[in-house]
PDB file of C-alpha atoms in Angstrom:
ATOM      1  CA  MET A   1    -107.677 -10.875  23.981  1.00  0.00           C
ATOM      2  CA  LYS A   2    -107.272 -14.494  23.565  1.00  0.00           C
ATOM      3  CA  GLU A   3    -109.487 -17.661  24.293  1.00  0.00           C
ATOM      4  CA  LEU A   4    -106.777 -20.018  26.118  1.00  0.00           C
ATOM      5  CA  THR A   5    -106.622 -23.143  27.767  1.00  0.00           C
ATOM      6  CA  ARG A   6    -104.444 -23.414  31.083  1.00  0.00           C
ATOM      7  CA  LYS A   7    -102.168 -25.717  29.516  1.00  0.00           C
ATOM      8  CA  GLY A   8    -101.491 -23.069  26.800  1.00  0.00           C
ATOM      9  CA  PHE A   9    -101.266 -20.157  29.277  1.00  0.00           C
ATOM     10  CA  LEU A  10     -98.765 -22.289  31.509  1.00  0.00           C
ATOM     11  CA  ALA A  11     -96.667 -23.383  28.530  1.00  0.00           C
ATOM     12  CA  GLY A  12     -96.110 -19.831  27.679  1.00  0.00           C
ATOM     13  CA  GLY A  13     -96.654 -17.836  30.912  1.00  0.00           C
ATOM     14  CA  LEU A  14     -94.322 -19.958  33.007  1.00  0.00           C
ATOM     15  CA  ALA A  15     -91.942 -19.949  30.488  1.00  0.00           C
ATOM     16  CA  LEU A  16     -91.705 -16.270  30.632  1.00  0.00           C
ATOM     17  CA  LEU A  17     -91.545 -16.495  34.502  1.00  0.00           C
ATOM     18  CA  ALA A  18     -88.479 -19.032  34.389  1.00  0.00           C
ATOM     19  CA  ALA A  19     -86.793 -16.692  31.628  1.00  0.00           C
ATOM     20  CA  GLY A  20     -87.255 -13.661  34.174  1.00  0.00           C
ATOM     21  CA  ALA A  21     -85.829 -15.586  36.972  1.00  0.00           C
ATOM     22  CA  ALA A  22     -82.664 -15.188  35.515  1.00  0.00           C
ATOM     23  CA  ARG A  23     -82.813 -11.513  35.086  1.00  0.00           C
ATOM     24  CA  ALA A  24     -82.897  -9.112  37.794  1.00  0.00           C
ATOM     25  CA  GLN A  25     -85.480  -8.685  40.386  1.00  0.00           C
ATOM     26  CA  LYS A  26     -87.533  -6.555  37.854  1.00  0.00           C
ATOM     27  CA  GLY A  27     -90.231  -9.064  37.369  1.00  0.00           C
ATOM     28  CA  PRO A  28     -91.962 -11.349  36.056  1.00  0.00           C
ATOM     29  CA  MET A  29     -93.926 -11.336  39.368  1.00  0.00           C
ATOM     30  CA  LEU A  30     -97.188 -13.577  40.051  1.00  0.00           C
ATOM     31  CA  ALA A  31     -99.868 -11.908  42.344  1.00  0.00           C
ATOM     32  CA  TYR A  32    -102.349 -14.685  42.162  1.00  0.00           C
ATOM     33  CA  ALA A  33    -101.774 -18.475  40.431  1.00  0.00           C
ATOM     34  CA  ASP A  34    -104.664 -21.015  41.935  1.00  0.00           C
ATOM     35  CA  GLY A  35    -104.293 -18.719  45.173  1.00  0.00           C
ATOM     36  CA  LEU A  36    -102.626 -15.688  46.506  1.00  0.00           C
ATOM     37  CA  LYS A  37     -98.727 -15.700  46.091  1.00  0.00           C
ATOM     38  CA  GLU A  38     -96.535 -14.060  48.889  1.00  0.00           C
ATOM     39  CA  GLY A  39     -96.330 -10.581  49.573  1.00  0.00           C
ATOM     40  CA  TRP A  40     -99.982 -10.201  48.261  1.00  0.00           C
ATOM     41  CA  TRP A  41    -103.518  -9.848  49.546  1.00  0.00           C
ATOM     42  CA  ILE A  42    -107.080  -9.074  48.447  1.00  0.00           C
ATOM     43  CA  GLY A  43    -108.980  -5.709  49.434  1.00  0.00           C
ATOM     44  CA  GLY A  44    -112.244  -3.675  48.147  1.00  0.00           C
ATOM     45  CA  TRP A  45    -115.395  -4.374  49.230  1.00  0.00           C
ATOM     46  CA  ALA A  46    -116.735  -6.661  46.337  1.00  0.00           C
ATOM     47  CA  LYS A  47    -117.901 -10.036  47.478  1.00  0.00           C
ATOM     48  CA  GLN A  48    -114.853 -12.670  46.952  1.00  0.00           C
ATOM     49  CA  THR A  49    -113.835 -16.217  47.312  1.00  0.00           C
ATOM     50  CA  PRO A  50    -110.049 -17.033  46.736  1.00  0.00           C
ATOM     51  CA  ALA A  51    -109.234 -20.691  45.361  1.00  0.00           C
ATOM     52  CA  VAL A  52    -112.620 -21.651  44.098  1.00  0.00           C
ATOM     53  CA  PRO A  53    -112.385 -24.919  42.155  1.00  0.00           C
ATOM     54  CA  LEU A  54    -113.403 -24.219  38.220  1.00  0.00           C
ATOM     55  CA  GLU A  55    -112.419 -26.635  35.747  1.00  0.00           C
ATOM     56  CA  ASP A  56    -108.584 -27.258  36.537  1.00  0.00           C
ATOM     57  CA  GLN A  57    -107.927 -23.964  38.026  1.00  0.00           C
ATOM     58  CA  LYS A  58    -108.526 -22.445  41.631  1.00  0.00           C
ATOM     59  CA  PRO A  59    -109.341 -18.800  40.720  1.00  0.00           C
ATOM     60  CA  VAL A  60    -110.851 -16.052  42.734  1.00  0.00           C
ATOM     61  CA  GLU A  61    -114.842 -15.761  42.529  1.00  0.00           C
ATOM     62  CA  ILE A  62    -115.673 -12.084  42.350  1.00  0.00           C
ATOM     63  CA  THR A  63    -119.390 -10.651  42.455  1.00  0.00           C
ATOM     64  CA  MET A  64    -119.375  -6.879  42.318  1.00  0.00           C
ATOM     65  CA  ALA A  65    -122.529  -4.888  43.298  1.00  0.00           C
ATOM     66  CA  ALA A  66    -122.726  -1.578  41.571  1.00  0.00           C
ATOM     67  CA  TRP A  67    -119.709   0.392  41.860  1.00  0.00           C
ATOM     68  CA  ASN A  68    -118.011  -2.452  43.819  1.00  0.00           C
ATOM     69  CA  VAL A  69    -114.003  -2.577  43.586  1.00  0.00           C
ATOM     70  CA  PHE A  70    -111.771  -5.424  43.796  1.00  0.00           C
ATOM     71  CA  THR A  71    -108.215  -5.512  44.226  1.00  0.00           C
ATOM     72  CA  PHE A  72    -104.895  -7.212  44.408  1.00  0.00           C
ATOM     73  CA  GLN A  73    -102.588  -5.269  46.719  1.00  0.00           C
ATOM     74  CA  THR A  74     -99.002  -5.752  47.935  1.00  0.00           C
ATOM     75  CA  TRP A  75     -96.835  -3.848  50.779  1.00  0.00           C
ATOM     76  CA  GLN A  76     -94.314  -2.838  48.333  1.00  0.00           C
ATOM     77  CA  LYS A  77     -94.207  -0.012  46.021  1.00  0.00           C
ATOM     78  CA  LEU A  78     -93.544  -1.389  42.522  1.00  0.00           C
ATOM     79  CA  ASN A  79     -92.175   0.666  39.578  1.00  0.00           C
ATOM     80  CA  GLY A  80     -93.833   0.652  36.329  1.00  0.00           C
ATOM     81  CA  ALA A  81     -90.990   1.028  34.263  1.00  0.00           C
ATOM     82  CA  ASP A  82     -89.894  -2.609  35.426  1.00  0.00           C
ATOM     83  CA  PHE A  83     -92.938  -4.233  33.597  1.00  0.00           C
ATOM     84  CA  LYS A  84     -94.416  -3.847  29.987  1.00  0.00           C
ATOM     85  CA  THR A  85     -97.500  -6.170  30.561  1.00  0.00           C
ATOM     86  CA  LEU A  86    -100.137  -7.153  32.921  1.00  0.00           C
ATOM     87  CA  THR A  87    -101.590 -10.435  32.158  1.00  0.00           C
ATOM     88  CA  LEU A  88    -104.656 -12.130  33.699  1.00  0.00           C
ATOM     89  CA  LEU A  89    -107.036 -14.527  32.835  1.00  0.00           C
ATOM     90  CA  VAL A  90    -110.921 -13.663  33.411  1.00  0.00           C
ATOM     91  CA  HIS A  91    -113.776 -16.602  33.167  1.00  0.00           C
ATOM     92  CA  GLY A  92    -117.263 -15.154  32.789  1.00  0.00           C
ATOM     93  CA  GLY A  93    -118.813 -18.048  34.606  1.00  0.00           C
ATOM     94  CA  PRO A  94    -122.076 -19.207  33.307  1.00  0.00           C
ATOM     95  CA  LYS A  95    -123.792 -16.074  32.102  1.00  0.00           C
ATOM     96  CA  GLY A  96    -120.710 -13.751  31.006  1.00  0.00           C
ATOM     97  CA  LYS A  97    -121.203 -10.464  29.806  1.00  0.00           C
ATOM     98  CA  GLN A  98    -119.236  -8.696  32.794  1.00  0.00           C
ATOM     99  CA  GLU A  99    -117.904  -5.519  31.949  1.00  0.00           C
ATOM    100  CA  PHE A 100    -115.121  -3.884  34.425  1.00  0.00           C
ATOM    101  CA  THR A 101    -112.249  -1.647  34.563  1.00  0.00           C
ATOM    102  CA  LEU A 102    -108.654  -2.269  35.548  1.00  0.00           C
ATOM    103  CA  ARG A 103    -106.360   0.278  36.541  1.00  0.00           C
ATOM    104  CA  LEU A 104    -103.449   0.740  38.745  1.00  0.00           C
ATOM    105  CA  ARG A 105    -103.240   2.542  42.116  1.00  0.00           C
ATOM    106  CA  LEU A 106    -100.717   3.708  44.892  1.00  0.00           C
ATOM    107  CA  GLY A 107    -102.301   3.871  48.068  1.00  0.00           C
ATOM    108  CA  GLU A 108    -105.425   5.821  47.668  1.00  0.00           C
ATOM    109  CA  LYS A 109    -103.993   7.658  44.414  1.00  0.00           C
ATOM    110  CA  ALA A 110    -105.277   5.954  41.241  1.00  0.00           C
ATOM    111  CA  TYR A 111    -103.842   6.276  37.928  1.00  0.00           C
ATOM    112  CA  GLU A 112    -106.574   8.103  35.680  1.00  0.00           C
ATOM    113  CA  SER A 113    -106.135   5.658  32.725  1.00  0.00           C
ATOM    114  CA  GLN A 114    -108.101   2.324  32.552  1.00  0.00           C
ATOM    115  CA  VAL A 115    -108.706  -0.550  30.292  1.00  0.00           C
ATOM    116  CA  THR A 116    -112.092  -2.204  29.824  1.00  0.00           C
ATOM    117  CA  LEU A 117    -112.378  -6.143  30.368  1.00  0.00           C
ATOM    118  CA  LYS A 118    -115.132  -8.551  29.696  1.00  0.00           C
ATOM    119  CA  GLY A 119    -116.271 -11.622  30.810  1.00  0.00           C
ATOM    120  CA  LEU A 120    -117.047 -14.472  28.249  1.00  0.00           C
ATOM    121  CA  LYS A 121    -119.855 -17.011  28.947  1.00  0.00           C
ATOM    122  CA  GLY A 122    -118.482 -20.400  29.814  1.00  0.00           C
ATOM    123  CA  LYS A 123    -114.821 -19.660  28.861  1.00  0.00           C
ATOM    124  CA  TRP A 124    -111.391 -18.217  29.820  1.00  0.00           C
ATOM    125  CA  ALA A 125    -110.094 -15.126  27.983  1.00  0.00           C
ATOM    126  CA  ARG A 126    -106.335 -14.109  28.397  1.00  0.00           C
ATOM    127  CA  TYR A 127    -106.101 -10.460  28.836  1.00  0.00           C
ATOM    128  CA  ASP A 128    -102.343  -8.931  28.049  1.00  0.00           C
ATOM    129  CA  VAL A 129    -102.565  -5.105  29.045  1.00  0.00           C
ATOM    130  CA  PRO A 130     -99.426  -3.301  28.013  1.00  0.00           C
ATOM    131  CA  PHE A 131     -98.532  -0.802  31.026  1.00  0.00           C
ATOM    132  CA  LYS A 132     -98.566   1.859  28.325  1.00  0.00           C
ATOM    133  CA  ASP A 133    -102.131   1.481  28.070  1.00  0.00           C
ATOM    134  CA  LEU A 134    -102.480   2.304  31.789  1.00  0.00           C
ATOM    135  CA  LYS A 135    -100.342   5.504  31.588  1.00  0.00           C
ATOM    136  CA  ILE A 136     -98.321   4.499  34.594  1.00  0.00           C
ATOM    137  CA  LYS A 137     -95.231   5.415  33.004  1.00  0.00           C
ATOM    138  CA  ASP A 138     -92.224   5.433  35.737  1.00  0.00           C
ATOM    139  CA  GLY A 139     -94.824   5.907  38.317  1.00  0.00           C
ATOM    140  CA  GLN A 140     -95.133   3.477  41.291  1.00  0.00           C
ATOM    141  CA  PHE A 141     -98.128   1.465  42.096  1.00  0.00           C
ATOM    142  CA  ASP A 142     -98.900  -1.238  44.865  1.00  0.00           C
ATOM    143  CA  THR A 143    -102.710  -1.970  43.855  1.00  0.00           C
ATOM    144  CA  ILE A 144    -104.508  -3.786  40.784  1.00  0.00           C
ATOM    145  CA  GLU A 145    -108.075  -2.512  40.928  1.00  0.00           C
ATOM    146  CA  LEU A 146    -111.030  -4.136  39.158  1.00  0.00           C
ATOM    147  CA  ARG A 147    -113.989  -1.907  39.234  1.00  0.00           C
ATOM    148  CA  ASN A 148    -117.785  -2.244  38.412  1.00  0.00           C
ATOM    149  CA  ALA A 149    -118.349   1.127  36.870  1.00  0.00           C
ATOM    150  CA  SER A 150    -122.028   0.704  36.443  1.00  0.00           C
ATOM    151  CA  ALA A 151    -125.245   0.688  38.722  1.00  0.00           C
ATOM    152  CA  GLU A 152    -126.017  -3.121  37.851  1.00  0.00           C
ATOM    153  CA  THR A 153    -124.752  -5.769  39.865  1.00  0.00           C
ATOM    154  CA  LEU A 154    -122.165  -8.035  38.106  1.00  0.00           C
ATOM    155  CA  GLU A 155    -122.990 -11.680  37.817  1.00  0.00           C
ATOM    156  CA  PRO A 156    -120.047 -13.795  39.456  1.00  0.00           C
ATOM    157  CA  PHE A 157    -116.915 -14.087  37.654  1.00  0.00           C
ATOM    158  CA  TYR A 158    -113.500 -15.595  37.814  1.00  0.00           C
ATOM    159  CA  VAL A 159    -109.673 -14.062  37.582  1.00  0.00           C
ATOM    160  CA  ASN A 160    -106.498 -16.236  37.841  1.00  0.00           C
ATOM    161  CA  TYR A 161    -102.925 -15.959  37.190  1.00  0.00           C
ATOM    162  CA  VAL A 162    -102.149 -12.196  37.608  1.00  0.00           C
ATOM    163  CA  ILE A 163     -98.808 -11.744  36.238  1.00  0.00           C
ATOM    164  CA  LEU A 164     -96.772  -8.706  36.104  1.00  0.00           C
ATOM    165  CA  GLN A 165     -93.813  -9.385  33.209  1.00  0.00           C
TER     166      GLN A 165
END
């Protein structure tokens, strides 16, 4: 986890996108960056508001009641072998301390491996999650799932710049 400003993230992350555009269509791929990208939609049953102004960004605001799920979904089956890292920015809002899991799914089939992420009080944190930690290997997926795995409601938090690379 790295604390990061938008300017620093854009300088590094978008340079990777530009480099990837010259390669085959195997990524990088944006799911969300100041709004949903073409071919992606939001699912789950957590309360969410896309493109909420926060500092100089427009993240999706997420409020999860106990056991809630929030997803970024696409209509296409993506190959895990085409990507090495899933990157996203998380802001904990004024209170922070949110803890939720990240995992991948193909339809209703969820991969068992998950990674825990945390919202930091009043600041952005960059998470670079290696696909090997999600144990998808050569499997396919179409959903990025964030889950509140507790009986407690989480304070609102924000997610932006969801990039598969």
